[in-house]
Tab-separated table of C-alpha atoms in Angstrom:
chain	number	residue	atom	x	y	z
A	1	MET	CA	-5.762	20.081	-17.709
A	2	ALA	CA	-6.849	21.544	-20.987
A	3	ASP	CA	-3.429	22.859	-21.995
A	4	ARG	CA	-1.587	19.574	-21.357
A	5	HIS	CA	0.414	18.311	-24.318
A	6	GLY	CA	1.732	14.757	-24.468
A	7	TYR	CA	4.834	13.778	-26.392
A	8	GLY	CA	5.211	9.987	-26.177
A	9	ASN	CA	5.839	9.282	-22.497
A	10	HIS	CA	6.420	12.970	-21.735
A	11	ILE	CA	3.764	15.282	-20.302
A	12	VAL	CA	4.039	19.042	-20.571
A	13	VAL	CA	1.980	21.086	-18.095
A	14	SER	CA	2.188	24.503	-16.509
A	15	MET	CA	3.787	24.836	-13.053
A	16	GLU	CA	0.371	25.404	-11.486
A	17	GLN	CA	-0.820	22.025	-12.780
A	18	ALA	CA	2.399	20.077	-12.108
A	19	GLY	CA	1.308	18.875	-8.660
A	20	GLU	CA	-2.033	17.581	-9.917
A	21	ALA	CA	-0.422	15.928	-12.950
A	22	LEU	CA	2.204	14.240	-10.774
A	23	ARG	CA	-0.478	13.023	-8.343
A	24	LYS	CA	-2.457	11.462	-11.191
A	25	ILE	CA	0.648	9.734	-12.555
A	26	LEU	CA	1.507	8.348	-9.107
A	27	ASP	CA	-2.096	7.194	-8.581
A	28	ASN	CA	-1.977	5.299	-11.886
A	29	VAL	CA	1.365	3.679	-11.033
A	30	THR	CA	0.137	2.763	-7.540
A	31	THR	CA	-2.980	1.127	-8.974
A	32	ASP	CA	-0.937	-0.820	-11.538
A	33	VAL	CA	1.508	-2.035	-8.893
A	34	ARG	CA	-1.299	-3.015	-6.499
A	35	MET	CA	-3.067	-4.986	-9.229
A	36	GLY	CA	0.222	-6.683	-10.166
A	37	VAL	CA	0.925	-7.638	-6.558
A	38	ASN	CA	-2.588	-9.029	-6.130
A	39	ALA	CA	-2.343	-11.037	-9.353
A	40	GLY	CA	1.119	-12.366	-8.415
A	41	VAL	CA	0.066	-13.409	-4.918
A	42	LYS	CA	-3.116	-15.052	-6.193
A	43	GLU	CA	-1.226	-16.913	-8.934
A	44	THR	CA	1.338	-18.119	-6.383
A	45	ALA	CA	-1.399	-19.256	-3.991
A	46	LYS	CA	-3.199	-21.203	-6.707
A	47	GLU	CA	-0.017	-22.960	-7.822
A	48	THR	CA	1.068	-23.599	-4.211
A	49	ALA	CA	-2.252	-25.274	-3.407
A	50	LYS	CA	-1.842	-27.483	-6.483
A	51	ILE	CA	1.727	-28.436	-5.519
A	52	THR	CA	0.694	-29.135	-1.926
A	53	ARG	CA	-2.114	-31.413	-3.130
A	54	GLU	CA	0.176	-33.313	-5.491
A	55	SER	CA	3.276	-33.559	-3.297
A	56	GLY	CA	1.739	-35.414	-0.393
A	57	GLY	CA	3.658	-38.630	-0.870
A	58	TYR	CA	0.752	-40.413	0.751
A	59	SER	CA	-1.691	-42.624	-1.030
A	60	ASP	CA	-5.377	-41.944	-0.720
A	61	THR	CA	-5.715	-45.253	1.104
A	62	SER	CA	-2.974	-44.459	3.654
A	63	THR	CA	-5.068	-41.661	5.173
A	64	GLY	CA	-8.164	-43.825	5.284
A	65	ARG	CA	-10.083	-40.931	3.738
A	66	GLY	CA	-9.789	-41.702	0.052
A	67	PRO	CA	-9.199	-38.617	-2.107
A	68	LYS	CA	-11.257	-36.444	0.250
A	69	TYR	CA	-8.264	-34.912	2.074
A	70	ARG	CA	-6.304	-34.270	-1.119
A	71	LYS	CA	-9.286	-32.537	-2.749
A	72	ALA	CA	-9.858	-30.426	0.366
A	73	ILE	CA	-6.520	-28.600	-0.004
A	74	THR	CA	-7.336	-25.210	-1.500
A	75	TYR	CA	-6.453	-21.535	-1.167
A	76	ARG	CA	-8.152	-18.409	0.095
A	77	PHE	CA	-7.277	-14.933	-1.236
A	78	ASN	CA	-8.295	-11.703	0.542
A	79	THR	CA	-7.608	-8.030	-0.031
A	80	ARG	CA	-7.997	-5.429	2.692
A	81	GLY	CA	-7.281	-1.862	1.736
A	82	ILE	CA	-3.847	-1.836	0.170
A	83	THR	CA	-2.793	-5.266	1.470
A	84	CYS	CA	-3.531	-8.717	0.160
A	85	GLU	CA	-3.013	-12.142	1.663
A	86	ALA	CA	-3.385	-15.724	0.581
A	87	GLN	CA	-3.770	-18.847	2.705
A	88	ILE	CA	-3.400	-22.446	1.673
A	89	HIS	CA	-5.590	-24.680	3.818
A	90	ALA	CA	-7.535	-27.905	4.022
A	91	SER	CA	-11.202	-26.967	3.866
A	92	GLY	CA	-14.080	-28.555	5.728
A	93	HIS	CA	-13.339	-30.995	8.522
A	94	GLU	CA	-10.212	-32.218	6.727
A	95	TYR	CA	-8.151	-29.471	8.373
A	96	SER	CA	-7.937	-31.703	11.446
A	97	LEU	CA	-5.716	-34.150	9.554
A	98	THR	CA	-3.170	-31.552	8.498
A	99	HIS	CA	-0.980	-31.564	11.619
A	100	LEU	CA	-1.214	-35.353	12.004
A	101	LEU	CA	-0.092	-35.972	8.435
A	102	GLU	CA	2.621	-33.313	8.391
A	103	LYS	CA	4.231	-34.256	11.726
A	104	GLY	CA	3.287	-37.905	12.166
A	105	HIS	CA	1.645	-39.150	15.358
A	106	HIS	CA	1.530	-42.025	17.824
A	107	LEU	CA	-1.010	-44.749	17.196
A	108	TRP	CA	-3.382	-45.227	20.099
A	109	ASN	CA	-3.819	-48.952	19.413
A	110	LYS	CA	-0.076	-49.668	19.013
A	111	PRO	CA	1.914	-48.096	21.857
A	112	GLY	CA	5.351	-46.846	20.842
A	113	VAL	CA	4.558	-46.893	17.111
A	114	MET	CA	4.448	-43.643	15.115
A	115	THR	CA	3.023	-43.045	11.678
A	116	ALA	CA	5.200	-41.683	8.895
A	117	ALA	CA	5.213	-37.909	8.356
A	118	PHE	CA	4.222	-36.549	4.951
A	119	LYS	CA	5.944	-33.205	4.387
A	120	HIS	CA	3.455	-31.949	1.806
A	121	TRP	CA	2.880	-28.516	3.405
A	122	LYS	CA	6.612	-27.833	3.640
A	123	THR	CA	6.970	-28.444	-0.108
A	124	GLY	CA	4.220	-25.934	-0.848
A	125	GLU	CA	5.676	-23.383	1.557
A	126	GLU	CA	9.116	-23.638	-0.046
A	127	TYR	CA	7.575	-23.186	-3.497
A	128	ALA	CA	5.649	-20.094	-2.384
A	129	ASP	CA	8.718	-18.530	-0.762
A	130	ALA	CA	10.780	-19.075	-3.906
A	131	HIS	CA	8.199	-17.901	-6.463
A	132	VAL	CA	6.028	-15.149	-4.958
A	133	ALA	CA	8.462	-12.329	-5.801
A	134	GLN	CA	8.933	-13.625	-9.367
A	135	ASN	CA	5.180	-13.836	-9.921
A	136	ILE	CA	4.628	-10.326	-8.573
A	137	LEU	CA	7.319	-8.849	-10.828
A	138	LYS	CA	5.930	-10.760	-13.803
A	139	ASN	CA	2.480	-9.209	-13.227
A	140	ILE	CA	3.602	-5.606	-12.744
A	141	LYS	CA	3.437	-3.817	-16.075
A	142	PHE	CA	4.924	-0.386	-16.732
């Protein structure tokens, strides 16, 4: 586009080049939005994992695992084509405690007695639901 003249945010092109110029503008906007969405989702996942780790309400001695379970809570971020996804999870073998801690469970050596439930995953989920859109909008730059 040799005869393209830019005036601030305005682009002047011939009619023959208008389609190509518009496609390039849309490609740039699409890339910027995609990068903003990815950054917002990743930022939300990182903060959600931190909140989930800290909001357990359980002591490291109550799980019998020390700080191992708390440290195992992390996030995974993947992009596939134009989509991205993030997962908050307990890594290693510690994932097996997640359901037991979140829901509570019966004790095998004390019939009729249940352990207390620690709603740490629900807290993280509520945070993610409330903040993902804000973080995406914050990261999209025009």
